Amino acid sequence: MDVPQKRKRVSHETTNKQLLNSQPTPSTSTDGQSEGFVEGSIMRITMHNFLTYDHSEVFPGPKLNMIVGANGTGKSSIVCAICLGLAGKPAVLGRGDKVGVYVKRGCNKGSVEIELYRAQGNLVITREIQVENNQSSWMINKKHASQKAVEEAVKELRIQVGNLCQFLPQEKVGEFAKMSKLELLEATEKSVGPPGMFEYHTKLKTFRQKEKELQTACQEKANFLEKTRQRHERNKLDVERYYMKKRHLDRIQMLEKKKPWVEYETSRKELEEVKKERDEIKQKLKSLKENQEPLLRKIRSVETQLQPIEQQMKEMSASIKEATQRCKQKQDQLESKNRKVDDIRQQFSLKRTEEEDRQKRIGHTELMIKDLQKELLNIGDQEDVTPQIDAINVELRSIQEKKAQLESETLDLRREKDEAFGELARLQNRMKSVNDIMKMKEEKLRARFRDTYTALMWLRRNQRLFKGNVHEPMMLVINVRESRYAKYVESHIPLKDLQAFVFQKQEDMERFMSEVRDSQNLRVNSVIAPAESCSNRLPSRPLETLKRYGFFSYLRELFDAPEEVMSYLCHQYKVNDVPVGTETTKNMIERVIREAQLRMIYTAEEKYTVKTSAYSNNVISSNSALRPSQFLTMAIDADERRQLEENLRAAEHRVRVIDNRMEAIREQQNVLCRRDNELRAKKKQLSEQKAKKRQLEQKISTKQDSLRQMQQNKIDLEAVEEDTNAKISAVNKQKLAIVKEYLSDMKEKARLSMEKVYLALQSAGLAAEKTKLETDCRESSAELKQAEQAYTKLDQVKTNLLAKCKTLLTRARGICNMTSGQTAVPEELHTAFGQLPDTLDEIDAMLNEERTRAECFTGLNENVVDEYNRREQEINTMEKELDDKTNELNNYRQSIAEAKENWLNPLKVLVDQINERFSDFFRSMQCAGEVDLHSENDEEYDKYGIRIRVKFRSDTQLHELTPHHQSGGERSVSTMLYLMSLQELNRCPFRVVDEINQGMDPVNERRVFDIVVRTACGGNTSQYFFITPKLLQNLQYAEDMTILCVHNGPYMLPPNKWNTKAFIRRARRRNV
């Protein structure tokens, strides 16, 4: 706009098709130009071959600078020029990490020149960027300088392009809300804090860390010193105990020297006694051997007489054994003959019993025949029951036919039921498979997005709380018809929406988000379906017109979703108007882009986005490869699921109908069975009555035949008895011959036994004599053997004692350091030995006592005295070091107290000022907000931070500003108002905010704009750059504003033909 009496600003700008004919010259400040500027404000920005510009100069005003222009014209290029021209890092801009990418495409180098206001003379910084080596060269006021020198010059003017509170580029807007409390505090200190505040904060953190280190060191040294003193005190007692132990050790040494001599003397005396005893045993052994010889001669004589008698007894025993064997055989033969006689008598007894039984059966049969004949006479004439039986048979046949018919129906129904059960099982298995797929999708959701899964479980438990339809996350309810199409759908719908819950009513969504986000602190997404359904919205053109390019479907036709979900996707992402093609489409993609005029295209493996420039009408396309699907490959056909549910209900109904029919048939069968049983019982009764006479006649005939047969089978008992007696007589004759042989053998056995007895008596007498002689001999042999063993043992003891004496003597001489020729103990040892015990027991007792006393002094050695003296010196040294550390700690605590006073009090004042402005701004928007200084521990200075809390609805509480709790527009409003709260607390020369109003709704955007204009154009404020692609109508502007309209493109007028005043005059004439 044209404002009278304002500094004239000229912007020289070449188009993308023009070349620069002259180099820019640095401007110098004049009184007219420097009016309102503060130290470090930007007066001029010159760009050459930089991003979208061939050449352009921008002259901002001292207050609010509104940079306006359509997307792609180069507004953010000015922001990049400010950052890079003032030695900022490319990472600050978030566009790339190499400075060469900011040179205009097709050029080898580019440059940025920025003129900063200074009272003593403006500062002109020039940066030339080389694309080839990605390097920069610097100049300050047209003189070459290093980057370090430029950074120092910028720092002197309090310019911080890396501080989001001062410089907020478009790509970093979202990061402001992600800043931690500490980061926000440090950024605020650097931006608007008084001089030295940030340095005091840094010193406090350093001092506090050093204080904790010193405190720990002092505590450790004090603890170590105390332990050292305690050990030193114990060592003093150890020194005294060391000398006591030494006295005991000396006595032990003297006892150990005397003990071998006492042991030697004891062994020598024992050796003499053993020698004497061995000689006595030797004499006794000789006498015993001489007395034993006569007894041995008598024993040998008796053995000579005993041997032939024993041989005869063996021969007699063999003969007796043979005679006994023969008698045994004769006994066996006699027993066999006796058994044969018993068998003959048993056979005769059986014949007699059989004849008696036959006589009894004949009598019994005759009685039965008489009774049957009597019963037959009593029956008489009876009525004919045949017609009744025939009628019953007719009715039975009718019942059987009905039963067969019912059985046939039952079989048919059973087959039908089996078929119905098979169909039901098949449908149930298919439904189980569908449900398993759903569970797998839910498990994947739980693994990847735990908060969303938790919210899903809550929704299922509380579905009754909602009035309208509420749909689970889209990744669960979207069913791709074929898994190969999942990559298209998943590439088209952002991940945040795939996780989102879809609501039909706004109040339901607010209730849901209040519970899961505010109460449970879950990070979830939710969306509202359009009020008017878009799910059936037609595409902009029929698919048949696109098939010649290889397109086979629109994206909407590739998947199924509930009504509200599909409506949202059609409204938000135009799935009804995005075609999907094949490899054919990719092969002719340039023609498709040129002729089809589609905004988005999918080929077999790629996604194409097509845009048309608003200035040049050129078509710009970009493509990206499709990633494999992660969430939608497991598809569930919704139509199939609905059909399955209907078929399941129909199959269950069919089974119930068949069961009812079968139950009715069973009732009919039971009635027929009861009637059949009644008829059969009646028929049986009539049949039995008709057949009774015939049965009696048949029984009488059968019994008479049996009687005649029994009468013919008579046995002759007399003949049988004579035959039995003859057989027994023959067997008795054989027994008599066997008895005679048996008596002969018994006599022979008796004779042999008597002869054996005589021989046994002779053998017993000789054996008794031999036993007596052997007993006498054994007694003398035992005494002889005992004497031999005693002699051998004593001889061995004598040998051992002799060797032991020699060993002990050698050991005693060695311990006393005597030579082998010395036999007497030295005089000094003899005197010492005289004061010690003379027996081994007494020496061992004293040794044990002295050793026990010495062992009580454990851990003592010769170095204990040296250790005692050395530790005393260490204690003195540590006491001095502890005093030094304590003094240093006290000094640090004094420094912390001073630095805290210089930092915390001004900081609280600063935060209160920011909070006052921030709260006023929010109050003017009918919202609430506050800023406070937050600290978990007053002494932990690295835990201090600035906390921003806001609320945009009256029915909610204040919530901390985070990247997740507030919406994008709410975060933008909060960020902008916080920056405006800093504006009047000016310490930085300028602020830059790029397109922060993009996420705001019109009401908030208008309110924020009024606050920005009112605050940035105030009296005590610094330069402010506000970049936006659009503005609302009928906004309130201020006289101190500077509006920079960015016109850039191939169809723009050259700068020398552009006349701003003429353009305004024509615009005014049109409005008249």
mmCIF file of N, CA, C and O in Angstrom, residues 241-296:
data_model
loop_
_atom_site.group_PDB
_atom_site.id
_atom_site.type_symbol
_atom_site.label_atom_id
_atom_site.label_comp_id
_atom_site.label_asym_id
_atom_site.label_seq_id
_atom_site.Cartn_x
_atom_site.Cartn_y
_atom_site.Cartn_z
ATOM 1 N N ARG A 241 51.458 -56.058 70.060
ATOM 2 C CA ARG A 241 51.211 -57.495 69.955
ATOM 3 C C ARG A 241 52.302 -58.189 69.155
ATOM 4 O O ARG A 241 52.586 -59.365 69.350
ATOM 5 N N TYR A 242 52.954 -57.459 68.230
ATOM 6 C CA TYR A 242 54.024 -58.052 67.430
ATOM 7 C C TYR A 242 55.181 -58.507 68.321
ATOM 8 O O TYR A 242 55.725 -59.598 68.158
ATOM 9 N N TYR A 243 55.583 -57.648 69.288
ATOM 10 C CA TYR A 243 56.709 -58.015 70.173
ATOM 11 C C TYR A 243 56.336 -59.171 71.092
ATOM 12 O O TYR A 243 57.159 -60.043 71.386
ATOM 13 N N MET A 244 55.071 -59.201 71.542
ATOM 14 C CA MET A 244 54.641 -60.330 72.363
ATOM 15 C C MET A 244 54.681 -61.618 71.544
ATOM 16 O O MET A 244 55.146 -62.667 72.037
ATOM 17 N N LYS A 245 54.276 -61.543 70.341
ATOM 18 C CA LYS A 245 54.309 -62.726 69.490
ATOM 19 C C LYS A 245 55.738 -63.191 69.249
ATOM 20 O O LYS A 245 56.030 -64.402 69.223
ATOM 21 N N LYS A 246 56.676 -62.258 69.111
ATOM 22 C CA LYS A 246 58.068 -62.620 68.847
ATOM 23 C C LYS A 246 58.652 -63.423 70.010
ATOM 24 O O LYS A 246 59.405 -64.382 69.811
ATOM 25 N N ARG A 247 58.287 -63.047 71.268
ATOM 26 C CA ARG A 247 58.780 -63.791 72.417
ATOM 27 C C ARG A 247 58.257 -65.235 72.383
ATOM 28 O O ARG A 247 58.986 -66.180 72.662
ATOM 29 N N HIS A 248 57.013 -65.400 72.063
ATOM 30 C CA HIS A 248 56.443 -66.748 71.969
ATOM 31 C C HIS A 248 57.115 -67.553 70.857
ATOM 32 O O HIS A 248 57.392 -68.748 71.015
ATOM 33 N N LEU A 249 57.420 -66.900 69.729
ATOM 34 C CA LEU A 249 58.054 -67.607 68.614
ATOM 35 C C LEU A 249 59.470 -68.059 68.964
ATOM 36 O O LEU A 249 59.914 -69.141 68.552
ATOM 37 N N ASP A 250 60.197 -67.237 69.760
ATOM 38 C CA ASP A 250 61.547 -67.635 70.176
ATOM 39 C C ASP A 250 61.487 -68.878 71.065
ATOM 40 O O ASP A 250 62.303 -69.806 70.921
ATOM 41 N N ARG A 251 60.542 -68.919 72.007
ATOM 42 C CA ARG A 251 60.408 -70.081 72.875
ATOM 43 C C ARG A 251 60.030 -71.319 72.063
ATOM 44 O O ARG A 251 60.507 -72.419 72.327
ATOM 45 N N ILE A 252 59.146 -71.121 71.062
ATOM 46 C CA ILE A 252 58.767 -72.251 70.208
ATOM 47 C C ILE A 252 59.977 -72.784 69.453
ATOM 48 O O ILE A 252 60.181 -73.998 69.324
ATOM 49 N N GLN A 253 60.844 -71.882 69.018
ATOM 50 C CA GLN A 253 62.048 -72.296 68.284
ATOM 51 C C GLN A 253 62.963 -73.134 69.166
ATOM 52 O O GLN A 253 63.519 -74.157 68.734
ATOM 53 N N MET A 254 63.146 -72.755 70.439
ATOM 54 C CA MET A 254 64.012 -73.500 71.338
ATOM 55 C C MET A 254 63.394 -74.857 71.685
ATOM 56 O O MET A 254 64.103 -75.871 71.750
ATOM 57 N N LEU A 255 62.063 -74.903 71.865
ATOM 58 C CA LEU A 255 61.385 -76.179 72.120
ATOM 59 C C LEU A 255 61.534 -77.121 70.946
ATOM 60 O O LEU A 255 61.735 -78.336 71.106
ATOM 61 N N GLU A 256 61.431 -76.561 69.735
ATOM 62 C CA GLU A 256 61.568 -77.394 68.533
ATOM 63 C C GLU A 256 62.996 -77.927 68.391
ATOM 64 O O GLU A 256 63.203 -78.984 67.788
ATOM 65 N N LYS A 257 63.997 -77.217 68.919
ATOM 66 C CA LYS A 257 65.381 -77.715 68.875
ATOM 67 C C LYS A 257 65.599 -78.827 69.899
ATOM 68 O O LYS A 257 66.319 -79.797 69.624
ATOM 69 N N LYS A 258 64.983 -78.699 71.092
ATOM 70 C CA LYS A 258 65.190 -79.720 72.119
ATOM 71 C C LYS A 258 64.390 -80.980 71.824
ATOM 72 O O LYS A 258 64.822 -82.093 72.138
ATOM 73 N N LYS A 259 63.244 -80.834 71.219
ATOM 74 C CA LYS A 259 62.360 -81.977 71.003
ATOM 75 C C LYS A 259 63.040 -83.113 70.237
ATOM 76 O O LYS A 259 62.910 -84.290 70.633
ATOM 77 N N PRO A 260 63.832 -82.900 69.168
ATOM 78 C CA PRO A 260 64.486 -84.026 68.474
ATOM 79 C C PRO A 260 65.458 -84.790 69.378
ATOM 80 O O PRO A 260 65.579 -86.021 69.279
ATOM 81 N N TRP A 261 66.180 -84.091 70.301
ATOM 82 C CA TRP A 261 67.103 -84.791 71.198
ATOM 83 C C TRP A 261 66.332 -85.672 72.186
ATOM 84 O O TRP A 261 66.744 -86.810 72.460
ATOM 85 N N VAL A 262 65.207 -85.163 72.679
ATOM 86 C CA VAL A 262 64.406 -85.974 73.596
ATOM 87 C C VAL A 262 63.829 -87.181 72.858
ATOM 88 O O VAL A 262 63.796 -88.304 73.374
ATOM 89 N N GLU A 263 63.375 -86.944 71.613
ATOM 90 C CA GLU A 263 62.837 -88.052 70.820
ATOM 91 C C GLU A 263 63.924 -89.098 70.547
ATOM 92 O O GLU A 263 63.664 -90.312 70.603
ATOM 93 N N TYR A 264 65.158 -88.645 70.264
ATOM 94 C CA TYR A 264 66.260 -89.567 69.990
ATOM 95 C C TYR A 264 66.571 -90.410 71.231
ATOM 96 O O TYR A 264 66.712 -91.638 71.155
ATOM 97 N N GLU A 265 66.649 -89.785 72.406
ATOM 98 C CA GLU A 265 66.980 -90.504 73.632
ATOM 99 C C GLU A 265 65.897 -91.526 73.972
ATOM 100 O O GLU A 265 66.191 -92.659 74.377
ATOM 101 N N THR A 266 64.643 -91.162 73.772
ATOM 102 C CA THR A 266 63.533 -92.076 74.045
ATOM 103 C C THR A 266 63.596 -93.290 73.125
ATOM 104 O O THR A 266 63.419 -94.439 73.550
ATOM 105 N N SER A 267 63.862 -93.066 71.837
ATOM 106 C CA SER A 267 63.941 -94.170 70.869
ATOM 107 C C SER A 267 65.133 -95.074 71.152
ATOM 108 O O SER A 267 65.062 -96.310 70.975
ATOM 109 N N ARG A 268 66.239 -94.516 71.629
ATOM 110 C CA ARG A 268 67.445 -95.319 71.894
ATOM 111 C C ARG A 268 67.171 -96.275 73.053
ATOM 112 O O ARG A 268 67.531 -97.461 72.996
ATOM 113 N N LYS A 269 66.511 -95.780 74.091
ATOM 114 C CA LYS A 269 66.197 -96.646 75.230
ATOM 115 C C LYS A 269 65.224 -97.738 74.817
ATOM 116 O O LYS A 269 65.343 -98.898 75.224
ATOM 117 N N GLU A 270 64.256 -97.397 74.005
ATOM 118 C CA GLU A 270 63.268 -98.384 73.530
ATOM 119 C C GLU A 270 63.951 -99.462 72.701
ATOM 120 O O GLU A 270 63.602 -100.644 72.779
ATOM 121 N N LEU A 271 64.978 -99.110 71.927
ATOM 122 C CA LEU A 271 65.724 -100.057 71.098
ATOM 123 C C LEU A 271 66.445 -101.085 71.965
ATOM 124 O O LEU A 271 66.454 -102.288 71.664
ATOM 125 N N GLU A 272 67.033 -100.685 73.068
ATOM 126 C CA GLU A 272 67.752 -101.604 73.956
ATOM 127 C C GLU A 272 66.781 -102.619 74.551
ATOM 128 O O GLU A 272 67.075 -103.824 74.635
ATOM 129 N N GLU A 273 65.608 -102.196 74.951
ATOM 130 C CA GLU A 273 64.626 -103.106 75.537
ATOM 131 C C GLU A 273 64.142 -104.125 74.515
ATOM 132 O O GLU A 273 63.967 -105.313 74.828
ATOM 133 N N VAL A 274 63.945 -103.711 73.282
ATOM 134 C CA VAL A 274 63.477 -104.622 72.230
ATOM 135 C C VAL A 274 64.534 -105.677 71.920
ATOM 136 O O VAL A 274 64.209 -106.859 71.697
ATOM 137 N N LYS A 275 65.769 -105.315 71.899
ATOM 138 C CA LYS A 275 66.846 -106.284 71.628
ATOM 139 C C LYS A 275 66.838 -107.388 72.678
ATOM 140 O O LYS A 275 66.958 -108.581 72.372
ATOM 141 N N LYS A 276 66.682 -107.008 73.940
ATOM 142 C CA LYS A 276 66.698 -107.981 75.051
ATOM 143 C C LYS A 276 65.525 -108.935 74.935
ATOM 144 O O LYS A 276 65.671 -110.167 75.081
ATOM 145 N N GLU A 277 64.339 -108.438 74.664
ATOM 146 C CA GLU A 277 63.138 -109.276 74.548
ATOM 147 C C GLU A 277 63.243 -110.219 73.359
ATOM 148 O O GLU A 277 62.808 -111.370 73.420
ATOM 149 N N ARG A 278 63.819 -109.820 72.256
ATOM 150 C CA ARG A 278 63.953 -110.674 71.065
ATOM 151 C C ARG A 278 64.855 -111.870 71.350
ATOM 152 O O ARG A 278 64.574 -113.004 70.928
ATOM 153 N N ASP A 279 65.885 -111.699 72.089
ATOM 154 C CA ASP A 279 66.801 -112.815 72.395
ATOM 155 C C ASP A 279 66.086 -113.859 73.246
ATOM 156 O O ASP A 279 66.280 -115.084 73.053
ATOM 157 N N GLU A 280 65.244 -113.465 74.188
ATOM 158 C CA GLU A 280 64.517 -114.416 75.036
ATOM 159 C C GLU A 280 63.541 -115.238 74.190
ATOM 160 O O GLU A 280 63.427 -116.465 74.361
ATOM 161 N N ILE A 281 62.845 -114.662 73.273
ATOM 162 C CA ILE A 281 61.887 -115.376 72.411
ATOM 163 C C ILE A 281 62.623 -116.363 71.523
ATOM 164 O O ILE A 281 62.134 -117.478 71.254
ATOM 165 N N LYS A 282 63.784 -116.044 71.083
ATOM 166 C CA LYS A 282 64.556 -116.928 70.198
ATOM 167 C C LYS A 282 64.910 -118.227 70.910
ATOM 168 O O LYS A 282 64.824 -119.323 70.336
ATOM 169 N N GLN A 283 65.267 -118.172 72.201
ATOM 170 C CA GLN A 283 65.629 -119.357 72.984
ATOM 171 C C GLN A 283 64.407 -120.236 73.219
ATOM 172 O O GLN A 283 64.466 -121.468 73.105
ATOM 173 N N LYS A 284 63.255 -119.644 73.489
ATOM 174 C CA LYS A 284 62.018 -120.388 73.719
ATOM 175 C C LYS A 284 61.586 -121.112 72.455
ATOM 176 O O LYS A 284 61.099 -122.256 72.499
ATOM 177 N N LEU A 285 61.730 -120.558 71.280
ATOM 178 C CA LEU A 285 61.334 -121.138 69.987
ATOM 179 C C LEU A 285 62.131 -122.418 69.726
ATOM 180 O O LEU A 285 61.573 -123.419 69.249
ATOM 181 N N LYS A 286 63.384 -122.450 70.079
ATOM 182 C CA LYS A 286 64.239 -123.622 69.856
ATOM 183 C C LYS A 286 63.759 -124.806 70.699
ATOM 184 O O LYS A 286 63.679 -125.938 70.239
ATOM 185 N N SER A 287 63.358 -124.556 71.960
ATOM 186 C CA SER A 287 62.899 -125.612 72.871
ATOM 187 C C SER A 287 61.574 -126.203 72.394
ATOM 188 O O SER A 287 61.361 -127.419 72.422
ATOM 189 N N LEU A 288 60.650 -125.469 71.897
ATOM 190 C CA LEU A 288 59.344 -125.940 71.425
ATOM 191 C C LEU A 288 59.483 -126.862 70.229
ATOM 192 O O LEU A 288 58.769 -127.870 70.098
ATOM 193 N N LYS A 289 60.359 -126.552 69.312
ATOM 194 C CA LYS A 289 60.555 -127.394 68.125
ATOM 195 C C LYS A 289 61.060 -128.792 68.517
ATOM 196 O O LYS A 289 60.665 -129.790 67.912
ATOM 197 N N GLU A 290 61.918 -128.912 69.530
ATOM 198 C CA GLU A 290 62.459 -130.211 69.954
ATOM 199 C C GLU A 290 61.371 -131.078 70.605
ATOM 200 O O GLU A 290 61.331 -132.306 70.423
ATOM 201 N N ASN A 291 60.393 -130.517 71.356
ATOM 202 C CA ASN A 291 59.338 -131.269 72.049
ATOM 203 C C ASN A 291 58.237 -131.777 71.116
ATOM 204 O O ASN A 291 57.495 -132.714 71.434
ATOM 205 N N GLN A 292 58.013 -131.296 69.931
ATOM 206 C CA GLN A 292 56.887 -131.617 69.039
ATOM 207 C C GLN A 292 57.164 -132.823 68.151
ATOM 208 O O GLN A 292 56.222 -133.456 67.650
ATOM 209 N N GLU A 293 58.330 -133.323 67.913
ATOM 210 C CA GLU A 293 58.675 -134.344 66.923
ATOM 211 C C GLU A 293 58.066 -135.716 67.225
ATOM 212 O O GLU A 293 57.537 -136.381 66.318
ATOM 213 N N PRO A 294 58.000 -136.366 68.478
ATOM 214 C CA PRO A 294 57.395 -137.684 68.739
ATOM 215 C C PRO A 294 55.906 -137.737 68.375
ATOM 216 O O PRO A 294 55.423 -138.732 67.842
ATOM 217 N N LEU A 295 55.129 -136.713 68.627
ATOM 218 C CA LEU A 295 53.697 -136.707 68.292
ATOM 219 C C LEU A 295 53.474 -136.818 66.791
ATOM 220 O O LEU A 295 52.555 -137.514 66.324
ATOM 221 N N LEU A 296 54.245 -136.242 65.998
ATOM 222 C CA LEU A 296 54.102 -136.292 64.539
ATOM 223 C C LEU A 296 54.326 -137.699 64.016
ATOM 224 O O LEU A 296 53.637 -138.162 63.098
#
